[in-house]
XYZ file of C-alpha atoms in Angstrom:
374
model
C -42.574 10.133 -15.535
C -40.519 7.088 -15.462
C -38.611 6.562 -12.134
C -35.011 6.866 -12.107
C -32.976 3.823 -11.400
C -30.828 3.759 -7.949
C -27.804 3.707 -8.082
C -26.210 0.017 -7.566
C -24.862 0.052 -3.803
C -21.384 -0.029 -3.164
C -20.225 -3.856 -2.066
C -18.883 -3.024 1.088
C -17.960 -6.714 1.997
C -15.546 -6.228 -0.579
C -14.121 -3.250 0.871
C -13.559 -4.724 4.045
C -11.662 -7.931 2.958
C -9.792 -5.704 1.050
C -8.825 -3.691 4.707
C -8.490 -6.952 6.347
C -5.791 -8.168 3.631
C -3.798 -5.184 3.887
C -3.888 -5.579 7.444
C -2.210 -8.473 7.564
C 0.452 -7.727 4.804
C 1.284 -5.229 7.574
C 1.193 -7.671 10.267
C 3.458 -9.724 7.838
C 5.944 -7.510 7.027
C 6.247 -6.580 10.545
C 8.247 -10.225 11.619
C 5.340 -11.248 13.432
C 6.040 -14.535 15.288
C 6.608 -17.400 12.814
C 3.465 -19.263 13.055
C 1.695 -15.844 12.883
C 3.685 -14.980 9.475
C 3.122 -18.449 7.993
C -0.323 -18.438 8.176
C -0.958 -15.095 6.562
C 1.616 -15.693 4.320
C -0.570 -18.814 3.294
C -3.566 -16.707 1.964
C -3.644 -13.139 2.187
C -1.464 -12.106 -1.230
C -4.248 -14.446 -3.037
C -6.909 -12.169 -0.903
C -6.048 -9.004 -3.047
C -6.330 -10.908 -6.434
C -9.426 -12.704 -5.717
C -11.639 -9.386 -4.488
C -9.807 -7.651 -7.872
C -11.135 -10.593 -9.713
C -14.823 -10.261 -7.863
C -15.720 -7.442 -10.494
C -14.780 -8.630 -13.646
C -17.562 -9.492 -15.408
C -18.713 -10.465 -18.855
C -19.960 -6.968 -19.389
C -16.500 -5.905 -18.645
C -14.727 -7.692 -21.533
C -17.179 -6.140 -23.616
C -15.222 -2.579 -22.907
C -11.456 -3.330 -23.249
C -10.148 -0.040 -23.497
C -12.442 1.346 -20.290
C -11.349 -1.329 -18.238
C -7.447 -1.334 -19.321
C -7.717 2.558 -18.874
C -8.750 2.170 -15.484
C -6.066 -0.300 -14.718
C -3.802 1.636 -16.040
C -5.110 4.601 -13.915
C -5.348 2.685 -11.022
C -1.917 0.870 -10.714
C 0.441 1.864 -13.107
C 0.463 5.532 -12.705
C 0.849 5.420 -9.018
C 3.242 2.781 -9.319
C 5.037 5.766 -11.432
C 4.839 8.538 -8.826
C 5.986 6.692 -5.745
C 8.416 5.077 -7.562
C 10.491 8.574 -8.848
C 9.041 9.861 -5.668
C 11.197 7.150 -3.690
C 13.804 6.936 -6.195
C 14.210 10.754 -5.538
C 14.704 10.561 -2.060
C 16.970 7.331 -1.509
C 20.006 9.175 -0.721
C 18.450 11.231 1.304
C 17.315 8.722 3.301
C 20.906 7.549 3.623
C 21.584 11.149 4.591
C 19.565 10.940 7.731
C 20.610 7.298 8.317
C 17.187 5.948 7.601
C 19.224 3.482 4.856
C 22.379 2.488 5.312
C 25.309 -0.050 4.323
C 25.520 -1.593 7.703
C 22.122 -3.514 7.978
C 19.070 -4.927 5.584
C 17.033 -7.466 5.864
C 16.653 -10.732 7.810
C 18.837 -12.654 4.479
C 21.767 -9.833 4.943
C 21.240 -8.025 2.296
C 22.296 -4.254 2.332
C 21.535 -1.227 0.100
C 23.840 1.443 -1.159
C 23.121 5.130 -2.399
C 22.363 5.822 -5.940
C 24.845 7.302 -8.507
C 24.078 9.143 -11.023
C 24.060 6.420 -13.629
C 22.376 3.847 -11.212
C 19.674 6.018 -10.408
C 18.996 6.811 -14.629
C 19.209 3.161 -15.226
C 16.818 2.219 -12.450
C 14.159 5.459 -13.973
C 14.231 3.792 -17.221
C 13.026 0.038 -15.491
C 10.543 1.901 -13.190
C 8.950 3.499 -16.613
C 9.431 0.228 -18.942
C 9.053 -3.102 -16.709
C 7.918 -1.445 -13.434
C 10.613 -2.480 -11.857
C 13.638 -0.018 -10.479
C 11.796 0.527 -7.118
C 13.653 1.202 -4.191
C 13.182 -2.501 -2.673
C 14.333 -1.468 1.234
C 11.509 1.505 1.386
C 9.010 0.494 -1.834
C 9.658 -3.733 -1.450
C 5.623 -4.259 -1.768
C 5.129 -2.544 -4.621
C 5.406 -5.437 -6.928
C 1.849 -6.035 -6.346
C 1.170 -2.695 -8.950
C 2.645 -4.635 -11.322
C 1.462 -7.925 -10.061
C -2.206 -7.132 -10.514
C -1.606 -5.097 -13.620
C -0.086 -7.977 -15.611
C -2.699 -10.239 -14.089
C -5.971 -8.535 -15.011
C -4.980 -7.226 -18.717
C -3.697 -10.702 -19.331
C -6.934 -12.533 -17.887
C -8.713 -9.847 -20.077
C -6.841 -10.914 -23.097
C -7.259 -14.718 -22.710
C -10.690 -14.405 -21.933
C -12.016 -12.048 -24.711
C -9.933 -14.992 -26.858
C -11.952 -17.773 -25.213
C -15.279 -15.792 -25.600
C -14.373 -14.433 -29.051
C -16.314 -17.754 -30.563
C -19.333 -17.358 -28.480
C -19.182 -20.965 -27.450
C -18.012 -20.424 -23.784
C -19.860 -19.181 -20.744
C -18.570 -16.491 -18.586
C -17.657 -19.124 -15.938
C -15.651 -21.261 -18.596
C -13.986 -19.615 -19.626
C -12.646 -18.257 -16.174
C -12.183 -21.532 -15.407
C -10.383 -22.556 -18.536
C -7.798 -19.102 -17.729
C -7.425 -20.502 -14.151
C -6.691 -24.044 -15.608
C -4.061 -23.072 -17.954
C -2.244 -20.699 -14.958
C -1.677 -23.782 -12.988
C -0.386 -25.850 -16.017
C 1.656 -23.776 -17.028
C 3.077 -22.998 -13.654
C 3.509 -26.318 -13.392
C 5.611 -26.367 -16.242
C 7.674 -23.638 -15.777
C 8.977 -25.361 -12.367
C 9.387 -28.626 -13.779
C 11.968 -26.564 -16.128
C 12.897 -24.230 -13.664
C 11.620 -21.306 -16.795
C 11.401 -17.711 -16.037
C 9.291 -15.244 -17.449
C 12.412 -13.192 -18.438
C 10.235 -10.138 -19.770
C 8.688 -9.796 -15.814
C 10.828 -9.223 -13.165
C 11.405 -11.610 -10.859
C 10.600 -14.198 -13.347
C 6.667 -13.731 -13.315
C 5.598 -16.480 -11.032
C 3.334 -13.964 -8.771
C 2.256 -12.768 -11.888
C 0.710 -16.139 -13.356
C -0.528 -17.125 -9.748
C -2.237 -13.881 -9.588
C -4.100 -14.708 -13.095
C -5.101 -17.907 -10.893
C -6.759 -16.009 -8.020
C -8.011 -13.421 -10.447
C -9.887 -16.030 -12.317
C -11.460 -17.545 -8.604
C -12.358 -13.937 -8.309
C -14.530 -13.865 -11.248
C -16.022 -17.544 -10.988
C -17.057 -16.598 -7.126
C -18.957 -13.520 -8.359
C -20.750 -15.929 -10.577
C -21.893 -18.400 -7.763
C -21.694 -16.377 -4.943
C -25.800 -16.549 -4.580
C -25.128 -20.681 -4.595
C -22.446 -20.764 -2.249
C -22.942 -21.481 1.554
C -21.548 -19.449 4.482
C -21.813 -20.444 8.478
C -19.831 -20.100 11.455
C -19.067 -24.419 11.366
C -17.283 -23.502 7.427
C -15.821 -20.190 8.853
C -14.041 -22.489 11.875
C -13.417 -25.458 9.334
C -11.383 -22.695 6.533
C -9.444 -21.337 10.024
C -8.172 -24.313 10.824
C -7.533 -25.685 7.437
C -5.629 -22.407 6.747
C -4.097 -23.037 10.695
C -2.862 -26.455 9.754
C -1.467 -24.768 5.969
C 0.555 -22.298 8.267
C 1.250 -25.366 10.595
C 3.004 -27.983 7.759
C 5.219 -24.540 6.296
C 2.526 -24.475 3.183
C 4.092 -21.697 0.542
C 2.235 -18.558 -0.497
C 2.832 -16.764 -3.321
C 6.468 -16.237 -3.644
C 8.699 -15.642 -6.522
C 10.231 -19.135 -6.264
C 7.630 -22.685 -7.116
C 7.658 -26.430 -5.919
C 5.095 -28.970 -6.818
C 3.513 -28.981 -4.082
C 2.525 -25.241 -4.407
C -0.017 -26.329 -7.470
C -2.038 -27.698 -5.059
C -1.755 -26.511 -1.780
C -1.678 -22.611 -3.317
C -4.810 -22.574 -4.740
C -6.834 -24.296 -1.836
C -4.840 -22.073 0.763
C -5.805 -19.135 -1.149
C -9.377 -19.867 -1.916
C -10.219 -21.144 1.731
C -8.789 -17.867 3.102
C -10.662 -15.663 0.990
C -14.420 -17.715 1.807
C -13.068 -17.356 4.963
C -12.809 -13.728 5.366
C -15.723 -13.051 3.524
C -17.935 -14.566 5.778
C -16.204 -12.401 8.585
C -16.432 -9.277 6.193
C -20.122 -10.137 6.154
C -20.814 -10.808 9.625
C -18.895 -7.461 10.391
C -20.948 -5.740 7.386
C -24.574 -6.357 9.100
C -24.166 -3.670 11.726
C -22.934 0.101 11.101
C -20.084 -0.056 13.836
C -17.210 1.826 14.075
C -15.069 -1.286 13.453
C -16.704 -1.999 10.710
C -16.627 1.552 8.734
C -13.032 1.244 9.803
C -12.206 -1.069 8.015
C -14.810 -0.031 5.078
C -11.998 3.275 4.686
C -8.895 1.246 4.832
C -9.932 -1.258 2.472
C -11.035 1.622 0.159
C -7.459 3.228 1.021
C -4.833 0.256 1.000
C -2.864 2.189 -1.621
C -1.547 4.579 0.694
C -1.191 1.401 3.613
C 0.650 -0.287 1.177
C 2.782 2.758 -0.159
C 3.931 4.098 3.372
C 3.532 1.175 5.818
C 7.703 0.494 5.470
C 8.355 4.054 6.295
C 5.768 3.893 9.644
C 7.706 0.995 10.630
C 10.359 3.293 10.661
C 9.272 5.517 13.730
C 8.606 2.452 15.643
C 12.116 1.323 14.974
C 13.296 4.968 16.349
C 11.623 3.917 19.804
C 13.449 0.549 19.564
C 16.462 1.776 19.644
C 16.000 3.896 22.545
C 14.273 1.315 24.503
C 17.008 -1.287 24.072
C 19.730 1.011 23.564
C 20.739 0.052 20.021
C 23.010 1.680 17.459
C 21.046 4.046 14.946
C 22.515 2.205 12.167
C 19.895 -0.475 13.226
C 17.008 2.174 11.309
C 18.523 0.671 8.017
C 17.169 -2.882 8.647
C 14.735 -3.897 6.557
C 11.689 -4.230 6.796
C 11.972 -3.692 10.880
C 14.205 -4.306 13.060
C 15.343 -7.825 13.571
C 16.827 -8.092 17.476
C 14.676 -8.981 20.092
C 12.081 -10.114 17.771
C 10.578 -11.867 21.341
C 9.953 -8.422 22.910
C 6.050 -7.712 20.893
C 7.292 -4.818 19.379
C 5.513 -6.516 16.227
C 2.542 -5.546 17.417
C 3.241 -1.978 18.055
C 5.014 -1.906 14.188
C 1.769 -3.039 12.765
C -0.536 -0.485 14.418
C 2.059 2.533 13.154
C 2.183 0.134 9.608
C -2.205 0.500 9.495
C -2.736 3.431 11.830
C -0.202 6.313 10.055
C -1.174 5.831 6.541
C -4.488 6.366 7.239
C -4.191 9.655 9.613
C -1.929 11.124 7.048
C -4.390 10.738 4.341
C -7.005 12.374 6.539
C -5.102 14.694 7.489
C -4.154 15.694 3.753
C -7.555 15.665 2.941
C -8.649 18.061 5.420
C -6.229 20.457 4.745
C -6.845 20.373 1.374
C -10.601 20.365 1.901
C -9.881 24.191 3.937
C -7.302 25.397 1.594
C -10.740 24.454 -0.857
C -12.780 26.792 1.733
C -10.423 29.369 2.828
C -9.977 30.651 -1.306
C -13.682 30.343 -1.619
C -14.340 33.242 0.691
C -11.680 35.147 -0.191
C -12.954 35.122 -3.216
């Protein structure tokens, strides 16, 4: 009898730069000190892309419609629930003061409640351009759309580039990730927009970018060399990005992002891969940890604003602020100087994950509890 094949083992590595990114998207959002911010800011979006990237393969283009399902599955329909999930309870949240008209974020911007009308025309963008969200509660949840326009358009340009036969795998992810950067470098030397994607598509494009590195580092990642001297040149090559104000990927371009973008984002990836790796050797708590929230950023990314929220509650009691002051976005903005950052990104991580847990054992003895009544 022939033996049976294992199963191919589960690239935990991957998982874990995965929890590591989301981490610091928390740590981000959370108005850590500037230097802090900068630095992440410089790398960690292009982190997502990069390990979505890792596992496209030229076997994948050979299965279109499996791999556009799952995306599809993956992104855009839970983009649609917590979207009308959100959009559902946005007054509500005005009701109990958790929005309001008073504060926003750190530009001044304010929200408002949703009539009728508003709230229809804002369904109808969540459904058509994935757009609509409720940006003060659901602000990170571009990245559904981000990474869905990314991959099915990297899937489309490359099965055109490999249609011929006459390009390797790593070609022709090189040729996509070539073309990404010209013609982002085109669109800001016109100041174009993408006006079909919100925002004007310039995460989307740069996300094509990283998803292409994603793909080519699969390729060579036998070839390539990790050691602690690289790991400490990347951090403080990605220091010194953070240092000289270096962009990430935001919504807005200069010239000097076609450069310093792509090296920022690559560096930071090779960078926490080695760590992933080092951490990956050992079965420690840490590192299953962050093994579960790198297979779980979706609900990290999904509820982190709202955690922030409970933090903010004990901020206003400690320093005696108005309630109103729940409204700003995405925390609270006095006293930045006081560390409550750090307490914000621990509730941002640490809720998210307890709540799925503790969904999914309740669930697992509702599952038990019928099956002996039964």
């Amino acid at each position: 009898m022939a033996d049976i094949p294992a199963a191919p083992r589960r690239n935990t590595v991957i998982s874990i730069c995965k929890g590591i990114a989301i981490i610091l998207m928390v740590i981000g959002h959370a108005e850590a000190p500037d230097l802090l911010t900068r630095v992440i800011y410089t790398f960690h979006m292009p982190l997502f892309f990069i390990t979505a990237g890792y596992f496209f393969t030229a076997h994948t283009a050979d299965d279109p419609w499996r791999f556009t399902a799952k995306r599809f599955k993956g992104l855009y329909i839970p983009f649609i629930k917590w979207s009308m999930i959100f959009l559902l309870l946005h007054n509500v949240f005005f009701h109990f003061g958790i929005l309001n008209e008073t504060y926003g974020n750190w530009t001044g911007g304010v929200t408002h409640p949703y009539s009728w009308k508003t709230a229809g025309s804002r369904l109808i963008h969540i459904f058509t351009d994935m757009s609509g969200y409720d940006e003060f509660i659901a602000g990170a949840f571009w990245f559904f759309r981000g990474l869905l326009v990314a991959s099915l358009l990297f899937l489309v340009l490359y099965r055109l580039f490999a249609a011929k036969g006459r390009l390797s795998h790593v070609q022709c992810a090189a040729l996509i990730c070539i073309g990404a950067v010209a013609f982002t470098a085109f669109r800001i030397a016109g100041g174009y927009k993408i006006y079909l994607i919100p925002n004007g598509g310039m995460r989307e494009i740069w996300g094509l970018f990283f998803f292409g590195i994603g793909a080519i580092y699969r390729h060579y990642e036998p070839r390539i060399r990790e050691n602690f001297w690289l790991f400490l040149f990347y951090f403080a090559l990605i220091f010194g990005a953070g240092y000289m104000h270096f962009s990430g990927m935001n919504n807005s371009g200069k010239f000097q992002d076609l450069w310093t973008l792509p090296i920022t984002g690559t560096v930071g990836f090779l960078m926490v891969h080695y760590a992933a790796k080092l951490l990956d050797r050992r079965r420690t708590r840490l590192r299953d940890m962050l093994v579960f929230i790198g297979d779980n950023t979706l609900y990290i990314l999904v509820f982190h604003v709202l955690s922030y929220k409970v933090v903010s509650l004990i901020k206003i009691w400690y320093h005696g602020l108005e309630w109103e002051q729940m409204g700003c976005h995405m925390v609270i903005h006095d006293f930045r100087e006081d560390g409550f950052w750090i307490w914000y990104s621990i509730a941002g991580v640490a809720l998210p994950i307890l709540g799925i847990l503790a969904w999914r054992r309740g669930l697992s003895l509702g599952r038990r509890l019928i099956k002996s009544r039964a």
